[in-house]
Amino acid sequence: MPTNFYMFFIAGIIPMIIGAIYYSEKVCGTKWMNVNGFTKEKLEEGNMPVILGVSYLMSVILSFGLSNIVIHQPNVYQLMIPDVMEAGSAAEATFNEFMATYGDRHRSYSHGAIHEILFTILIALPIISINALFEHRGGAYIGIHFGYWLLTLTAIGALLCGTLVY
């Protein structure tokens, strides 16, 4: 667990900020409402405190998951469990030596962004597309949601890879 674990809670705000801008009428909001058959009145019927609260909680959970994609060092530790957990063990010494040599590798904003761009293309896009196909949605629906998740996941990955301290 990183020493600055509060970054997960900060990263959880990113989807809310990007969503507020991206789905505004000036960007993609009008097109998104048309593609889905939504009206402003219909959207205002929802319980916004619940929607925003659950969305934030899901965004924090998402951030925890994404950190394992953009930061590789904890995965090395996991490979050595349970031996590495024993104080004074050879596995602990090997891990500490490894981290002293390679622990700072690939720990940048750009590295996190690249990983999340790939994740969005290779994982999120197929999920969005499969759902869209079964919901009989078109390419505009896929494009709108893909664009949002590309921006959002890239920003989360960049933030976490560039700031988390293990």
PDB file of C-alpha atoms in Angstrom:
ATOM      1  CA  MET A   1       0.000   0.000   0.000  1.00  0.00           C
ATOM      2  CA  PRO A   2       1.424   3.384  -0.924  1.00  0.00           C
ATOM      3  CA  THR A   3       2.288   5.827   1.834  1.00  0.00           C
ATOM      4  CA  ASN A   4       0.197   8.492   0.090  1.00  0.00           C
ATOM      5  CA  PHE A   5      -2.910   6.347  -0.364  1.00  0.00           C
ATOM      6  CA  TYR A   6      -5.042   9.511  -0.321  1.00  0.00           C
ATOM      7  CA  MET A   7      -4.124   9.862  -4.018  1.00  0.00           C
ATOM      8  CA  PHE A   8      -6.755   7.197  -4.765  1.00  0.00           C
ATOM      9  CA  PHE A   9      -9.388   9.525  -3.333  1.00  0.00           C
ATOM     10  CA  ILE A  10      -8.042  12.439  -5.362  1.00  0.00           C
ATOM     11  CA  ALA A  11      -7.990  10.265  -8.498  1.00  0.00           C
ATOM     12  CA  GLY A  12     -11.627   9.379  -7.776  1.00  0.00           C
ATOM     13  CA  ILE A  13     -12.559  12.988  -8.481  1.00  0.00           C
ATOM     14  CA  ILE A  14     -11.116  12.886 -12.007  1.00  0.00           C
ATOM     15  CA  PRO A  15     -14.080  11.080 -13.648  1.00  0.00           C
ATOM     16  CA  MET A  16     -16.449  13.605 -12.060  1.00  0.00           C
ATOM     17  CA  ILE A  17     -14.502  16.620 -13.337  1.00  0.00           C
ATOM     18  CA  ILE A  18     -13.936  15.231 -16.823  1.00  0.00           C
ATOM     19  CA  GLY A  19     -17.554  14.031 -16.981  1.00  0.00           C
ATOM     20  CA  ALA A  20     -18.911  17.447 -16.013  1.00  0.00           C
ATOM     21  CA  ILE A  21     -16.939  19.027 -18.853  1.00  0.00           C
ATOM     22  CA  TYR A  22     -17.181  16.238 -21.452  1.00  0.00           C
ATOM     23  CA  TYR A  23     -20.917  15.646 -21.078  1.00  0.00           C
ATOM     24  CA  SER A  24     -21.745  19.367 -20.943  1.00  0.00           C
ATOM     25  CA  GLU A  25     -23.856  20.791 -23.763  1.00  0.00           C
ATOM     26  CA  LYS A  26     -20.836  22.629 -25.170  1.00  0.00           C
ATOM     27  CA  VAL A  27     -18.803  19.440 -25.664  1.00  0.00           C
ATOM     28  CA  CYS A  28     -20.612  16.072 -26.107  1.00  0.00           C
ATOM     29  CA  GLY A  29     -23.672  16.456 -23.883  1.00  0.00           C
ATOM     30  CA  THR A  30     -26.197  17.331 -26.570  1.00  0.00           C
ATOM     31  CA  LYS A  31     -25.015  14.521 -28.851  1.00  0.00           C
ATOM     32  CA  TRP A  32     -24.970  12.097 -25.898  1.00  0.00           C
ATOM     33  CA  MET A  33     -28.536  13.046 -24.923  1.00  0.00           C
ATOM     34  CA  ASN A  34     -29.726  12.651 -28.536  1.00  0.00           C
ATOM     35  CA  VAL A  35     -28.037   9.276 -29.000  1.00  0.00           C
ATOM     36  CA  ASN A  36     -29.657   7.996 -25.797  1.00  0.00           C
ATOM     37  CA  GLY A  37     -33.031   9.683 -26.271  1.00  0.00           C
ATOM     38  CA  PHE A  38     -32.607  11.680 -23.054  1.00  0.00           C
ATOM     39  CA  THR A  39     -34.124  15.043 -22.251  1.00  0.00           C
ATOM     40  CA  LYS A  40     -32.932  17.544 -19.658  1.00  0.00           C
ATOM     41  CA  GLU A  41     -36.131  16.952 -17.711  1.00  0.00           C
ATOM     42  CA  LYS A  42     -35.622  13.184 -17.662  1.00  0.00           C
ATOM     43  CA  LEU A  43     -32.022  13.555 -16.483  1.00  0.00           C
ATOM     44  CA  GLU A  44     -33.074  15.886 -13.666  1.00  0.00           C
ATOM     45  CA  GLU A  45     -35.426  13.214 -12.260  1.00  0.00           C
ATOM     46  CA  GLY A  46     -32.542  11.184 -10.814  1.00  0.00           C
ATOM     47  CA  ASN A  47     -31.359  11.425  -7.226  1.00  0.00           C
ATOM     48  CA  MET A  48     -28.148  13.371  -7.877  1.00  0.00           C
ATOM     49  CA  PRO A  49     -26.614  12.995  -4.390  1.00  0.00           C
ATOM     50  CA  VAL A  50     -26.907   9.194  -4.680  1.00  0.00           C
ATOM     51  CA  ILE A  51     -25.733   9.145  -8.305  1.00  0.00           C
ATOM     52  CA  LEU A  52     -22.709  11.333  -7.548  1.00  0.00           C
ATOM     53  CA  GLY A  53     -21.884   9.542  -4.294  1.00  0.00           C
ATOM     54  CA  VAL A  54     -21.965   6.059  -5.816  1.00  0.00           C
ATOM     55  CA  SER A  55     -20.104   7.310  -8.899  1.00  0.00           C
ATOM     56  CA  TYR A  56     -17.357   8.725  -6.690  1.00  0.00           C
ATOM     57  CA  LEU A  57     -17.114   5.474  -4.706  1.00  0.00           C
ATOM     58  CA  MET A  58     -16.861   3.461  -7.936  1.00  0.00           C
ATOM     59  CA  SER A  59     -14.209   5.885  -9.224  1.00  0.00           C
ATOM     60  CA  VAL A  60     -12.091   5.367  -6.097  1.00  0.00           C
ATOM     61  CA  ILE A  61     -12.394   1.590  -6.501  1.00  0.00           C
ATOM     62  CA  LEU A  62     -11.453   1.977 -10.177  1.00  0.00           C
ATOM     63  CA  SER A  63      -8.370   3.970  -9.164  1.00  0.00           C
ATOM     64  CA  PHE A  64      -7.205   1.179  -6.858  1.00  0.00           C
ATOM     65  CA  GLY A  65      -7.500  -1.299  -9.718  1.00  0.00           C
ATOM     66  CA  LEU A  66      -5.782   0.917 -12.255  1.00  0.00           C
ATOM     67  CA  SER A  67      -2.793   1.469  -9.998  1.00  0.00           C
ATOM     68  CA  ASN A  68      -1.805  -2.170 -10.516  1.00  0.00           C
ATOM     69  CA  ILE A  69      -1.762  -1.620 -14.262  1.00  0.00           C
ATOM     70  CA  VAL A  70       0.432   1.477 -14.273  1.00  0.00           C
ATOM     71  CA  ILE A  71       2.828   0.656 -11.415  1.00  0.00           C
ATOM     72  CA  HIS A  72       4.789  -2.576 -11.782  1.00  0.00           C
ATOM     73  CA  GLN A  73       6.870  -2.720  -8.602  1.00  0.00           C
ATOM     74  CA  PRO A  74       4.139  -4.098  -6.267  1.00  0.00           C
ATOM     75  CA  ASN A  75       3.596  -6.932  -8.752  1.00  0.00           C
ATOM     76  CA  VAL A  76       7.178  -8.121  -8.202  1.00  0.00           C
ATOM     77  CA  TYR A  77       6.464  -8.228  -4.466  1.00  0.00           C
ATOM     78  CA  GLN A  78       3.333 -10.288  -5.097  1.00  0.00           C
ATOM     79  CA  LEU A  79       5.340 -12.855  -7.041  1.00  0.00           C
ATOM     80  CA  MET A  80       7.481 -13.476  -3.965  1.00  0.00           C
ATOM     81  CA  ILE A  81       4.679 -13.870  -1.406  1.00  0.00           C
ATOM     82  CA  PRO A  82       4.758 -15.482   1.171  1.00  0.00           C
ATOM     83  CA  ASP A  83       8.565 -15.774   1.362  1.00  0.00           C
ATOM     84  CA  VAL A  84       9.183 -12.036   1.034  1.00  0.00           C
ATOM     85  CA  MET A  85       7.002 -11.341   4.080  1.00  0.00           C
ATOM     86  CA  GLU A  86       9.401 -13.152   6.391  1.00  0.00           C
ATOM     87  CA  ALA A  87      11.796 -10.676   7.993  1.00  0.00           C
ATOM     88  CA  GLY A  88      15.421 -11.479   7.237  1.00  0.00           C
ATOM     89  CA  SER A  89      14.557 -13.999   4.518  1.00  0.00           C
ATOM     90  CA  ALA A  90      16.497 -14.378   1.288  1.00  0.00           C
ATOM     91  CA  ALA A  91      13.355 -13.332  -0.602  1.00  0.00           C
ATOM     92  CA  GLU A  92      13.122 -10.110   1.400  1.00  0.00           C
ATOM     93  CA  ALA A  93      16.798  -9.345   0.697  1.00  0.00           C
ATOM     94  CA  THR A  94      16.337 -10.104  -3.011  1.00  0.00           C
ATOM     95  CA  PHE A  95      13.270  -7.883  -3.195  1.00  0.00           C
ATOM     96  CA  ASN A  96      14.965  -5.011  -1.354  1.00  0.00           C
ATOM     97  CA  GLU A  97      17.972  -5.265  -3.675  1.00  0.00           C
ATOM     98  CA  PHE A  98      15.702  -5.360  -6.705  1.00  0.00           C
ATOM     99  CA  MET A  99      13.800  -2.281  -5.537  1.00  0.00           C
ATOM    100  CA  ALA A 100      17.023  -0.396  -4.787  1.00  0.00           C
ATOM    101  CA  THR A 101      18.138  -1.039  -8.358  1.00  0.00           C
ATOM    102  CA  TYR A 102      14.868  -0.860 -10.317  1.00  0.00           C
ATOM    103  CA  GLY A 103      12.284   0.644  -7.973  1.00  0.00           C
ATOM    104  CA  ASP A 104      12.195   4.006  -9.712  1.00  0.00           C
ATOM    105  CA  ARG A 105      11.776   2.634 -13.243  1.00  0.00           C
ATOM    106  CA  HIS A 106       8.690   3.513 -15.241  1.00  0.00           C
ATOM    107  CA  ARG A 107       7.332   5.839 -12.554  1.00  0.00           C
ATOM    108  CA  SER A 108       6.231   8.880 -14.504  1.00  0.00           C
ATOM    109  CA  TYR A 109       3.070  10.638 -15.564  1.00  0.00           C
ATOM    110  CA  SER A 110       3.714   9.726 -19.199  1.00  0.00           C
ATOM    111  CA  HIS A 111       4.227   6.028 -18.399  1.00  0.00           C
ATOM    112  CA  GLY A 112       0.892   5.908 -16.582  1.00  0.00           C
ATOM    113  CA  ALA A 113      -0.827   7.739 -19.431  1.00  0.00           C
ATOM    114  CA  ILE A 114       0.542   5.340 -22.068  1.00  0.00           C
ATOM    115  CA  HIS A 115      -0.607   2.311 -20.071  1.00  0.00           C
ATOM    116  CA  GLU A 116      -4.098   3.721 -19.703  1.00  0.00           C
ATOM    117  CA  ILE A 117      -4.367   4.662 -23.376  1.00  0.00           C
ATOM    118  CA  LEU A 118      -3.568   1.044 -24.204  1.00  0.00           C
ATOM    119  CA  PHE A 119      -5.937  -0.213 -21.494  1.00  0.00           C
ATOM    120  CA  THR A 120      -8.749   1.944 -22.860  1.00  0.00           C
ATOM    121  CA  ILE A 121      -8.212   0.712 -26.416  1.00  0.00           C
ATOM    122  CA  LEU A 122      -7.666  -2.952 -25.535  1.00  0.00           C
ATOM    123  CA  ILE A 123     -10.103  -3.398 -22.616  1.00  0.00           C
ATOM    124  CA  ALA A 124     -12.589  -0.524 -22.289  1.00  0.00           C
ATOM    125  CA  LEU A 125     -13.345  -0.119 -26.011  1.00  0.00           C
ATOM    126  CA  PRO A 126     -14.299  -3.782 -26.482  1.00  0.00           C
ATOM    127  CA  ILE A 127     -16.485  -3.679 -23.343  1.00  0.00           C
ATOM    128  CA  ILE A 128     -18.223  -0.483 -24.456  1.00  0.00           C
ATOM    129  CA  SER A 129     -18.667  -1.878 -27.972  1.00  0.00           C
ATOM    130  CA  ILE A 130     -20.064  -5.232 -26.863  1.00  0.00           C
ATOM    131  CA  ASN A 131     -22.587  -3.518 -24.589  1.00  0.00           C
ATOM    132  CA  ALA A 132     -23.505  -1.108 -27.394  1.00  0.00           C
ATOM    133  CA  LEU A 133     -24.054  -3.919 -29.870  1.00  0.00           C
ATOM    134  CA  PHE A 134     -26.417  -5.795 -27.571  1.00  0.00           C
ATOM    135  CA  GLU A 135     -28.245  -2.557 -26.732  1.00  0.00           C
ATOM    136  CA  HIS A 136     -28.568  -1.833 -30.480  1.00  0.00           C
ATOM    137  CA  ARG A 137     -26.593   1.398 -30.169  1.00  0.00           C
ATOM    138  CA  GLY A 138     -24.595   2.914 -32.990  1.00  0.00           C
ATOM    139  CA  GLY A 139     -21.076   4.118 -33.554  1.00  0.00           C
ATOM    140  CA  ALA A 140     -21.807   7.556 -32.100  1.00  0.00           C
ATOM    141  CA  TYR A 141     -22.683   5.965 -28.749  1.00  0.00           C
ATOM    142  CA  ILE A 142     -19.441   3.967 -28.793  1.00  0.00           C
ATOM    143  CA  GLY A 143     -17.399   6.986 -29.835  1.00  0.00           C
ATOM    144  CA  ILE A 144     -18.816   9.264 -27.160  1.00  0.00           C
ATOM    145  CA  HIS A 145     -18.191   6.814 -24.329  1.00  0.00           C
ATOM    146  CA  PHE A 146     -14.808   5.731 -25.684  1.00  0.00           C
ATOM    147  CA  GLY A 147     -13.699   9.373 -25.803  1.00  0.00           C
ATOM    148  CA  TYR A 148     -14.780   9.965 -22.219  1.00  0.00           C
ATOM    149  CA  TRP A 149     -13.035   6.861 -20.893  1.00  0.00           C
ATOM    150  CA  LEU A 150      -9.903   7.542 -22.930  1.00  0.00           C
ATOM    151  CA  LEU A 151      -9.541  10.982 -21.350  1.00  0.00           C
ATOM    152  CA  THR A 152     -10.557   9.811 -17.880  1.00  0.00           C
ATOM    153  CA  LEU A 153      -8.447   6.665 -17.606  1.00  0.00           C
ATOM    154  CA  THR A 154      -5.434   8.397 -19.131  1.00  0.00           C
ATOM    155  CA  ALA A 155      -5.664  11.164 -16.520  1.00  0.00           C
ATOM    156  CA  ILE A 156      -6.104   8.702 -13.634  1.00  0.00           C
ATOM    157  CA  GLY A 157      -3.203   6.519 -14.811  1.00  0.00           C
ATOM    158  CA  ALA A 158      -0.913   9.517 -15.246  1.00  0.00           C
ATOM    159  CA  LEU A 159      -1.751  10.872 -11.795  1.00  0.00           C
ATOM    160  CA  LEU A 160      -1.295   7.563  -9.992  1.00  0.00           C
ATOM    161  CA  CYS A 161       1.901   6.514 -11.756  1.00  0.00           C
ATOM    162  CA  GLY A 162       3.418   9.937 -11.264  1.00  0.00           C
ATOM    163  CA  THR A 163       2.501  10.420  -7.611  1.00  0.00           C
ATOM    164  CA  LEU A 164       2.022   7.153  -5.684  1.00  0.00           C
ATOM    165  CA  VAL A 165       4.903   6.404  -3.313  1.00  0.00           C
ATOM    166  CA  TYR A 166       5.561   2.810  -2.260  1.00  0.00           C
TER     167      TYR A 166
END
